[in-house]
Coordinates of C-alpha atoms in Angstrom, one line a residue:
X1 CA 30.2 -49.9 79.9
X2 CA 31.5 -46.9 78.2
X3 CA 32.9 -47.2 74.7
X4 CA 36.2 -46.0 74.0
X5 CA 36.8 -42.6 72.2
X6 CA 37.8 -43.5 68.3
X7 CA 41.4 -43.2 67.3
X8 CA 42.2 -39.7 66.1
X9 CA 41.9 -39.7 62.1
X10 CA 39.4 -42.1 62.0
X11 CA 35.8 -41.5 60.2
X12 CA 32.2 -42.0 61.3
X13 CA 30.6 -44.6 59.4
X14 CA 27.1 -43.6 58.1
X15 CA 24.0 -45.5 59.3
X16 CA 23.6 -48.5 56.8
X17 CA 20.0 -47.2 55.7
X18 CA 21.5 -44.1 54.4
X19 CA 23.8 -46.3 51.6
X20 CA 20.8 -48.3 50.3
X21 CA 20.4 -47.7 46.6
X22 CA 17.5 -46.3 45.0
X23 CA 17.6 -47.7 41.0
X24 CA 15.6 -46.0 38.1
X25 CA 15.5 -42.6 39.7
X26 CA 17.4 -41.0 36.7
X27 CA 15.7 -43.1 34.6
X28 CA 12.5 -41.4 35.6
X29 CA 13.7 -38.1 35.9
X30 CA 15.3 -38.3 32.3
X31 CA 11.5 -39.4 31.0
X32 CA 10.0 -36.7 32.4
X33 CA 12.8 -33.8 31.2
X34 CA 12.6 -36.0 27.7
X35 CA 9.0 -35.6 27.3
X36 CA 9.5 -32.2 28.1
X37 CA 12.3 -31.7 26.1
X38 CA 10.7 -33.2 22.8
X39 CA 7.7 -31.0 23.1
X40 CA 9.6 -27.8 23.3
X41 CA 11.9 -29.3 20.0
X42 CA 8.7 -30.0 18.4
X43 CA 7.5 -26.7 19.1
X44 CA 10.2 -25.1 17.4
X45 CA 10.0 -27.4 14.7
X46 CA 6.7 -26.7 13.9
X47 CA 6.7 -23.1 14.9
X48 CA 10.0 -22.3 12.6
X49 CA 7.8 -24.4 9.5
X50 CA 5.3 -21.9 9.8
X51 CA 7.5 -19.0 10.0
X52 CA 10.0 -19.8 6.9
X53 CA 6.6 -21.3 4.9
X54 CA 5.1 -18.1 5.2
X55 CA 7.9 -16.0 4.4
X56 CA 8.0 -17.8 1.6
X57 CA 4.3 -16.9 0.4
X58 CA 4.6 -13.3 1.6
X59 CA 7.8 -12.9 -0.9
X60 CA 5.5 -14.9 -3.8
X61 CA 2.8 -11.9 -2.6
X62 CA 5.0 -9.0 -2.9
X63 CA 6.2 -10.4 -6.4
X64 CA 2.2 -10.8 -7.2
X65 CA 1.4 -7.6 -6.6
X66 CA 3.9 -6.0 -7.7
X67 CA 3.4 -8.0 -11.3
X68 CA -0.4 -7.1 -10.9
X69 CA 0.3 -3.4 -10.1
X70 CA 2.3 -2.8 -13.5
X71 CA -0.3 -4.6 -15.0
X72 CA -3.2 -3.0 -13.9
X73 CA -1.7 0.5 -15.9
X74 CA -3.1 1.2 -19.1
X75 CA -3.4 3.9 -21.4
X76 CA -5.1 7.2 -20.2
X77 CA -9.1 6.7 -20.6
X78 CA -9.0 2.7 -20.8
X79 CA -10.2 0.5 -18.0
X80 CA -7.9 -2.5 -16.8
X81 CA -8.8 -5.9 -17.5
X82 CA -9.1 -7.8 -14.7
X83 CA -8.5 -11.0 -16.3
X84 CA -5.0 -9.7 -17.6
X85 CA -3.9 -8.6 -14.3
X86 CA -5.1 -11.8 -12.9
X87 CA -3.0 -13.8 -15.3
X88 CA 0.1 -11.9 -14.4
X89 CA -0.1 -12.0 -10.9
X90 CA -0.3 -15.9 -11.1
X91 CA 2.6 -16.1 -13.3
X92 CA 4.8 -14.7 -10.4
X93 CA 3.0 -16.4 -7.6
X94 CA 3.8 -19.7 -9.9
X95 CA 7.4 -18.7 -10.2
X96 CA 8.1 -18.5 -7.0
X97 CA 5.8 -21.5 -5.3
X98 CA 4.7 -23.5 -8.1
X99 CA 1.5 -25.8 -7.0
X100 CA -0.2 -22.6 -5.2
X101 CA -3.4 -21.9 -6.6
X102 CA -5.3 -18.1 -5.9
X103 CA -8.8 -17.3 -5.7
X104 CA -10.1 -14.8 -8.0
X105 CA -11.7 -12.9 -5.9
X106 CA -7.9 -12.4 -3.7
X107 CA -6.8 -10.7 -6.5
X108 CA -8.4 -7.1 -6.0
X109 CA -8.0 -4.1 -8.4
X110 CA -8.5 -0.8 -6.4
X111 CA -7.3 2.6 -6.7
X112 CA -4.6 3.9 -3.6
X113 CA -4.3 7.4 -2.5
X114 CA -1.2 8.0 -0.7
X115 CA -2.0 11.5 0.5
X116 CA -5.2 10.3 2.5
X117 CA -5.4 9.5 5.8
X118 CA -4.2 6.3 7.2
X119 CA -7.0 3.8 6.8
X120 CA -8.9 6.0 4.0
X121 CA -6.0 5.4 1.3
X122 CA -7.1 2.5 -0.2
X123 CA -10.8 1.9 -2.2
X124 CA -11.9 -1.0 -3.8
X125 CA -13.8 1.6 -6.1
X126 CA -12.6 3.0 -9.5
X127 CA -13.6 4.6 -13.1
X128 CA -11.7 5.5 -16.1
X129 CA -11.2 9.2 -14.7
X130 CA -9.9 7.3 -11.4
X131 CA -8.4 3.8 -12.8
X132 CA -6.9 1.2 -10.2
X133 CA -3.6 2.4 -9.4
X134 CA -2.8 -0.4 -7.6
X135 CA -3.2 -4.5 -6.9
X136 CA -3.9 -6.5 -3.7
X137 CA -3.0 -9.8 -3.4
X138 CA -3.9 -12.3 -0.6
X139 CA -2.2 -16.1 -0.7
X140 CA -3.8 -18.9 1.4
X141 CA -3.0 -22.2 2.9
X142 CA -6.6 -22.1 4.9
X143 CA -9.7 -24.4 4.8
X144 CA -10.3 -21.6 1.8
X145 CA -7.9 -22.4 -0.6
X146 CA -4.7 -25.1 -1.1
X147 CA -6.0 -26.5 2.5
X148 CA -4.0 -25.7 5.9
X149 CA -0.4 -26.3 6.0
X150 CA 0.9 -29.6 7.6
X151 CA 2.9 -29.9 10.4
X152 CA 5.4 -32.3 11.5
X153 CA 5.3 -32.8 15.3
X154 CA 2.2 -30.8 16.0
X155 CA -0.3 -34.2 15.8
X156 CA 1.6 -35.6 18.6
X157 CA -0.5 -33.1 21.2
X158 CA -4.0 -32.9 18.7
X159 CA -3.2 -30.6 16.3
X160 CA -2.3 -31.5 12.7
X161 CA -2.3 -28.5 10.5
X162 CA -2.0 -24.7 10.6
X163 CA -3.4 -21.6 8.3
X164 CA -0.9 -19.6 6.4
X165 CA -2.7 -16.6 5.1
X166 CA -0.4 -13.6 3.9
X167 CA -1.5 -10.2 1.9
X168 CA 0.4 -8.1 0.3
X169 CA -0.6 -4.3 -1.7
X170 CA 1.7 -2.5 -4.5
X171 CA 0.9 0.4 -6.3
X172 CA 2.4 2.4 -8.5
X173 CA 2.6 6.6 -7.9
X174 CA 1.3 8.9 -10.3
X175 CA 4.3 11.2 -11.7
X176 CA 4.2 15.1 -10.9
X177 CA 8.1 16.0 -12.0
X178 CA 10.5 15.0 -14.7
X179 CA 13.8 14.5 -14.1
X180 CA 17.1 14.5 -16.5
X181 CA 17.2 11.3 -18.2
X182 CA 13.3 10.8 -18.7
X183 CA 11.9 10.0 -22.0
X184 CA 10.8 13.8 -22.5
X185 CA 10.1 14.7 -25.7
X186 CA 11.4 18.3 -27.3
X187 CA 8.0 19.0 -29.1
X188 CA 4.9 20.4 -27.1
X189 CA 1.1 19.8 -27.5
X190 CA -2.2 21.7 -26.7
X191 CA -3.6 20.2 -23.8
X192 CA -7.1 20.6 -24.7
X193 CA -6.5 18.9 -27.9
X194 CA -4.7 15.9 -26.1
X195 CA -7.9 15.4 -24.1
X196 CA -10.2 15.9 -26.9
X197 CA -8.2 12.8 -28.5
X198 CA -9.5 10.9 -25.6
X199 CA -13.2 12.2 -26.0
X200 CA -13.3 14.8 -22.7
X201 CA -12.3 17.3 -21.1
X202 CA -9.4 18.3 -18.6
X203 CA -10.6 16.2 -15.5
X204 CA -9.3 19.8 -13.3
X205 CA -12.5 21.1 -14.8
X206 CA -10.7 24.4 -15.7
X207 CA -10.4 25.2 -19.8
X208 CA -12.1 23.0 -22.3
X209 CA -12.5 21.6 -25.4
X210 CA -11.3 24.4 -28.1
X211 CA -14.1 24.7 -30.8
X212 CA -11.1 24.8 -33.2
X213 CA -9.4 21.8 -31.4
X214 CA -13.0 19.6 -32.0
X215 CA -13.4 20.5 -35.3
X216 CA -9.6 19.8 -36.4
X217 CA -9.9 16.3 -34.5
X218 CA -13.8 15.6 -36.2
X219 CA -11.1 14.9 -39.3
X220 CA -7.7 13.9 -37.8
X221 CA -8.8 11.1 -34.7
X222 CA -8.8 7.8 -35.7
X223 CA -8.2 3.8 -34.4
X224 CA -6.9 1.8 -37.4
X225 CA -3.2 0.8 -34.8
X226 CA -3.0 -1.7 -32.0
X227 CA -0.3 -0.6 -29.7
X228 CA 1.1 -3.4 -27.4
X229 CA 3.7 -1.3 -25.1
X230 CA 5.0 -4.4 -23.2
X231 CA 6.2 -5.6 -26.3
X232 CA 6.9 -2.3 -28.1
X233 CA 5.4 -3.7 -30.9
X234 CA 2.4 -1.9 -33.6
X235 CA -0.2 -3.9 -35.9
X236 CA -3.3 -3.2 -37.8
X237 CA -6.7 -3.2 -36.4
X238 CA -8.5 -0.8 -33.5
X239 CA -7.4 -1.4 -29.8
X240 CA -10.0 1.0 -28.7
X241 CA -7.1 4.2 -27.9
X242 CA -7.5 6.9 -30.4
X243 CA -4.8 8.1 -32.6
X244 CA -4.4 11.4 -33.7
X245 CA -2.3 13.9 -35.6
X246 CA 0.0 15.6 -33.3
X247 CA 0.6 18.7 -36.5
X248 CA -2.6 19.5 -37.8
X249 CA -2.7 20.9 -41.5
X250 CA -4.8 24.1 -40.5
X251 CA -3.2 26.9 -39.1
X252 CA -3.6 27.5 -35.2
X253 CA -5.9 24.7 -35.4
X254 CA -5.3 23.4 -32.5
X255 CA -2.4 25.6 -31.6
X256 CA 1.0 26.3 -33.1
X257 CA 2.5 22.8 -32.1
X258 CA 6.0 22.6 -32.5
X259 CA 9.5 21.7 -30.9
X260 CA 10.6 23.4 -27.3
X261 CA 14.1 24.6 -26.0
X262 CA 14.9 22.1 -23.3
X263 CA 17.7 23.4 -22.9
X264 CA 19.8 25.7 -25.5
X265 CA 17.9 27.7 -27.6
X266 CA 20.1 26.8 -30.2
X267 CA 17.2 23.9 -31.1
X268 CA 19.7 23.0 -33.2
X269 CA 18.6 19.3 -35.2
X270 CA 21.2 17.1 -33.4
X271 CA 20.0 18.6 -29.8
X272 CA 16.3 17.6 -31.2
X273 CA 17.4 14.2 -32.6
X274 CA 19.5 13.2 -29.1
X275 CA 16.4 14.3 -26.9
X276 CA 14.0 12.0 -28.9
X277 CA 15.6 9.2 -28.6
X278 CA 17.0 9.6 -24.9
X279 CA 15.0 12.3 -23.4
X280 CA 17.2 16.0 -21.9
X281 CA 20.4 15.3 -20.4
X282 CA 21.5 16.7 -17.2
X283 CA 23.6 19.0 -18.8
X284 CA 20.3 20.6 -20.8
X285 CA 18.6 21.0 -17.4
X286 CA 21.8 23.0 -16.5
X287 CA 22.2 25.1 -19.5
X288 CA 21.9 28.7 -18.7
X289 CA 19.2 29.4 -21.2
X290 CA 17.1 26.6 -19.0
X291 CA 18.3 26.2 -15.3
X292 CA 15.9 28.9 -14.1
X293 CA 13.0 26.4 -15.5
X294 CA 14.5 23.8 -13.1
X295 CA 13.8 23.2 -9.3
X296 CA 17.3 23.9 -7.4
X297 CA 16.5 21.3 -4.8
X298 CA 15.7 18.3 -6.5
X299 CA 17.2 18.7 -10.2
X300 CA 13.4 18.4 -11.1
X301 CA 11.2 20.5 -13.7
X302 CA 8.1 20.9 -12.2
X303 CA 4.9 22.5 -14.4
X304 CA 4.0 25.1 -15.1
X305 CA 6.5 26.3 -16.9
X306 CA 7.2 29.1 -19.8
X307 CA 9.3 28.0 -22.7
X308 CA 10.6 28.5 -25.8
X309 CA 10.6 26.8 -28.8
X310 CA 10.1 26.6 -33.0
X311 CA 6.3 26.3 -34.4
X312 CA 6.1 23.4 -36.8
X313 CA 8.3 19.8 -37.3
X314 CA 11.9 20.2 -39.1
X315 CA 11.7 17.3 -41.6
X316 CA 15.4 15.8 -40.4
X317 CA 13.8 14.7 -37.4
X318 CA 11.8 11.6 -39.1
X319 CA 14.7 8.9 -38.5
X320 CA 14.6 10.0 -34.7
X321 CA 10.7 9.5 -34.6
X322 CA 11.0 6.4 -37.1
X323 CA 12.7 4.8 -34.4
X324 CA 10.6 5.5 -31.6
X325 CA 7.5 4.3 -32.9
X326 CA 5.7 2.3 -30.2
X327 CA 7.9 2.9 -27.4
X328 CA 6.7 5.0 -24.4
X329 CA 7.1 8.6 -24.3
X330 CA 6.4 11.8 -22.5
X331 CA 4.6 14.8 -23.7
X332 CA 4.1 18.5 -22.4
X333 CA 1.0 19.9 -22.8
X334 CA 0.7 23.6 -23.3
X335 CA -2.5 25.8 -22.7
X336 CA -1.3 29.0 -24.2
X337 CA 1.2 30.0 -27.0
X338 CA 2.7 33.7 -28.0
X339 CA 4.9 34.1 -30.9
X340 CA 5.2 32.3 -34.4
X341 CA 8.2 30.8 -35.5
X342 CA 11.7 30.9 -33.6
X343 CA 9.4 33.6 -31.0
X344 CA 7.4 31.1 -30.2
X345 CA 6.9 30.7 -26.0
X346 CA 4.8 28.0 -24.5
X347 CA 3.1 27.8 -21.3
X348 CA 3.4 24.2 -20.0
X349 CA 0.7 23.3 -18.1
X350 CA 1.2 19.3 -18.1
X351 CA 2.8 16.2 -18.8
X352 CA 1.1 12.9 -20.6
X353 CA 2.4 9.5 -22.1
X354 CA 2.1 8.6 -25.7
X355 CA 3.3 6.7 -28.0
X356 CA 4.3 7.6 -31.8
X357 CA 2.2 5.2 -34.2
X358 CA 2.8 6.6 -37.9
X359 CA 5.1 9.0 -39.2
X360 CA 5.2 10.9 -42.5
X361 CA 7.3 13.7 -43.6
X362 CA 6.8 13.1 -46.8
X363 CA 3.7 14.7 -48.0
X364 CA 2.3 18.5 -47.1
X365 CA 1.7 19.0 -44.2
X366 CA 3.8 16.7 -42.3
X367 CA 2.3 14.2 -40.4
X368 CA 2.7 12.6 -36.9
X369 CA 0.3 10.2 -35.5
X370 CA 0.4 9.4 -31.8
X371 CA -1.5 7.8 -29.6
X372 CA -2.3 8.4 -25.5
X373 CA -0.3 5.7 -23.2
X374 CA 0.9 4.9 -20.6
X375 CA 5.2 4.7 -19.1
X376 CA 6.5 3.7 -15.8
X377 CA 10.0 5.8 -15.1
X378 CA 11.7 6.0 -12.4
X379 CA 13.1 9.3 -13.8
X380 CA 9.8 11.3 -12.7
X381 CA 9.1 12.1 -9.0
X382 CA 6.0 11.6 -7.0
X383 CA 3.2 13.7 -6.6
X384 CA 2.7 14.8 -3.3
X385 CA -1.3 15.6 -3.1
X386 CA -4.0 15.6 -5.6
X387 CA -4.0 19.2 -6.4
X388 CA -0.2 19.6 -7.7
X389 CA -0.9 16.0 -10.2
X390 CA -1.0 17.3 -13.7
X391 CA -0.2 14.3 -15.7
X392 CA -1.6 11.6 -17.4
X393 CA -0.3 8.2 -17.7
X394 CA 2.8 8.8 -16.2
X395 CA 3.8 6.8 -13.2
X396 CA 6.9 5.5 -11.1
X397 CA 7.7 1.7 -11.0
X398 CA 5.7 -0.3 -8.3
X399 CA 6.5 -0.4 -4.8
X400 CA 4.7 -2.2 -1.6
X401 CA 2.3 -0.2 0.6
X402 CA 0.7 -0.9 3.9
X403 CA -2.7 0.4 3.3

């Protein structure tokens, strides 16, 4: 019998099979995505641990090394101790994550050449003549040292731990310029003389020890003042850095030291006084008598240079130096003098740090002990290769390196 066509808006009814319900489907689909899910949050978890943890011991690294660095400078001639720049390295690591212990032996001395090749620049080798310039610093959370870090979610899948290991390298840049505002002094010395303070000759192997400069210094070197330049502070007893008397009591023996004309020739006292205490200004560097001394580029004064200046030390000066005394300064060094008195012209062949130890004006001669040291500026510029360095103990403030 044939069925009846269905009334016009009427719907076909589905098969009963196709409405039977199928329970816990979701269920098992939601297990499987939550598994999944969790994993991938533990993941990050873990993984953003790591990565914030060992930002954290790269930033105590840099502040290591940099620490270290400054640390690892001493005065021209002297070796670094190891144990002191080891010392001060964990005090910064400590600051910033207290609880983290270093090895000794990720605490490296070595010496960095910026002007080598890539790979070549840094050596774990170094002398007096080549001191460590720079630190290396390596933090651990290994099987090494402070153990592997734990992790959070990580056991879950097998894994319980991770190793942190971070390094970081600062050095600080020998200086091959001065630039207004650095502690320059206005009074010159002869650089064979400064070396012979230090017991050898200029390490460019050109010149030499003056007969007259050794025999003046057989009488005037000595080491009775311990000069602590962090502290700026002087006491009695040898610290194994000569002294020595910057005017010597025999005439042109060393040289004809004496003050120089940064800037106006005037060398009038108060210009002398200022420049002791604060260094040349930019306005001496750009006083016609000088600017032709100074590099147009950079605002710098590069050696060599010719300059004038007075032979011998004006007696009002001895406040100025009074009040230096143990505080970092710099030096030029001259090779060759012309003139006596107010025609006195210098050739300035170099730069050093030193410190003023002792200071009498009241006898005759003069007298004006200093001592060979060490400053960090960052009023000098870099040197750019090993040739053009003429300095000694004069550097720029620390910065990181990738060696």
């Amino acid at each position: 019998m044939r069925k009846s066509p269905e009334a016009p808006g009427t719907m076909c009814r589905p098969p009963r099979h196709a409405l039977r319900r199928r329970p816990g489907n979701v269920l098992v689909m939601f297990a499987v995505f939550l598994t999944g899910m969790i994993g991938m949050v533990a993941f990050a978890i873990d993984t953003g641990y790591i990565a914030l943890y060992k930002t954290r011991m790269q930033r105590a690294a840099d502040a290591g090394a940099l620490a270290g660095a400054q640390e690892a400078l001493v005065p021209p001639g002297a070796t670094a101790s190891a144990d002191a720049v080891r010392a001060e390295v964990r005090k910064y690591i400590d600051l910033n994550m207290p609880g983290l212990t270093v090895r000794d032996e990720d605490i490296q001395l070595c010496r960095y050449s910026p002007y080598a090749d890539p790979g070549a620049r840094l050596s774990y080798t170094y002398t007096a003549t080549d001191p460590a310039n720079a630190v290396q610093v390596t933090l651990r959370r290994d099987s090494l040292q402070n153990s592997p870090l734990d992790l959070f979610f990580a056991p879950v899948i097998g894994s319980k731990n991770a190793a942190v290991v971070v390094t970081a390298t600062a050095f600080c840049a020998q200086g091959q310029a001065v630039k207004p505002g650095a502690s320059l002094l206005p009074y010159t010395m002869q650089i064979d003389y400064y070396y012979a303070a230090m017991g050898k000759t200029r390490p460019d192997g050109t010149g030499g020890i003056l007969s007259d400069a050794l025999n003046a210094t057989r009488n005037l070197l000595s080491d009775i003042t311990t000069v602590n330049l962090g502290l700026q502070q002087l006491t009695s007893g040898p610290d194994g850095v000569n002294e020595v008397v910057l005017f010597s009591d025999k005439q042109n023996a060393p040289g004809n030291f004496g003050s120089l004309d940064l800037g106006s020739t005037s060398n009038a006292t108060g210009e002398l006084e200022r420049q002791i205490l604060y260094g040349p200004t930019v306005a001496d560097f750009a006083n016609p008598d000088f600017a032709l001394k100074v590099n147009q580029t950079d605002g710098a004064l590069y050696v060599p240079f010719m300059c004038g200046g007075d032979t011998g030390l004006t007696s009002s000066v001895d406040v100025s130096f009074e009040a230096i005394k143990g505080q970092p300064r710099i030096i030029p060094l001259y090779d060759t003098v012309s003139g006596n008195g107010d025609n006195a012209v210098y050739n300035i062949v170099g730069y050093a740090g030193i410190t003023v130890t002792k200071v009498d004006f009241q006898g005759s001669p003069k007298r004006l002990w200093i001592q060979p040291a060490f400053l960090v500026s960052n009023k000098v510029l870099p040197a750019t290769n090993d040739i053009d360095v003429k300095v000694e103990g004069v550097y720029l403030p620390p910065k990181l390196v990738i060696p």
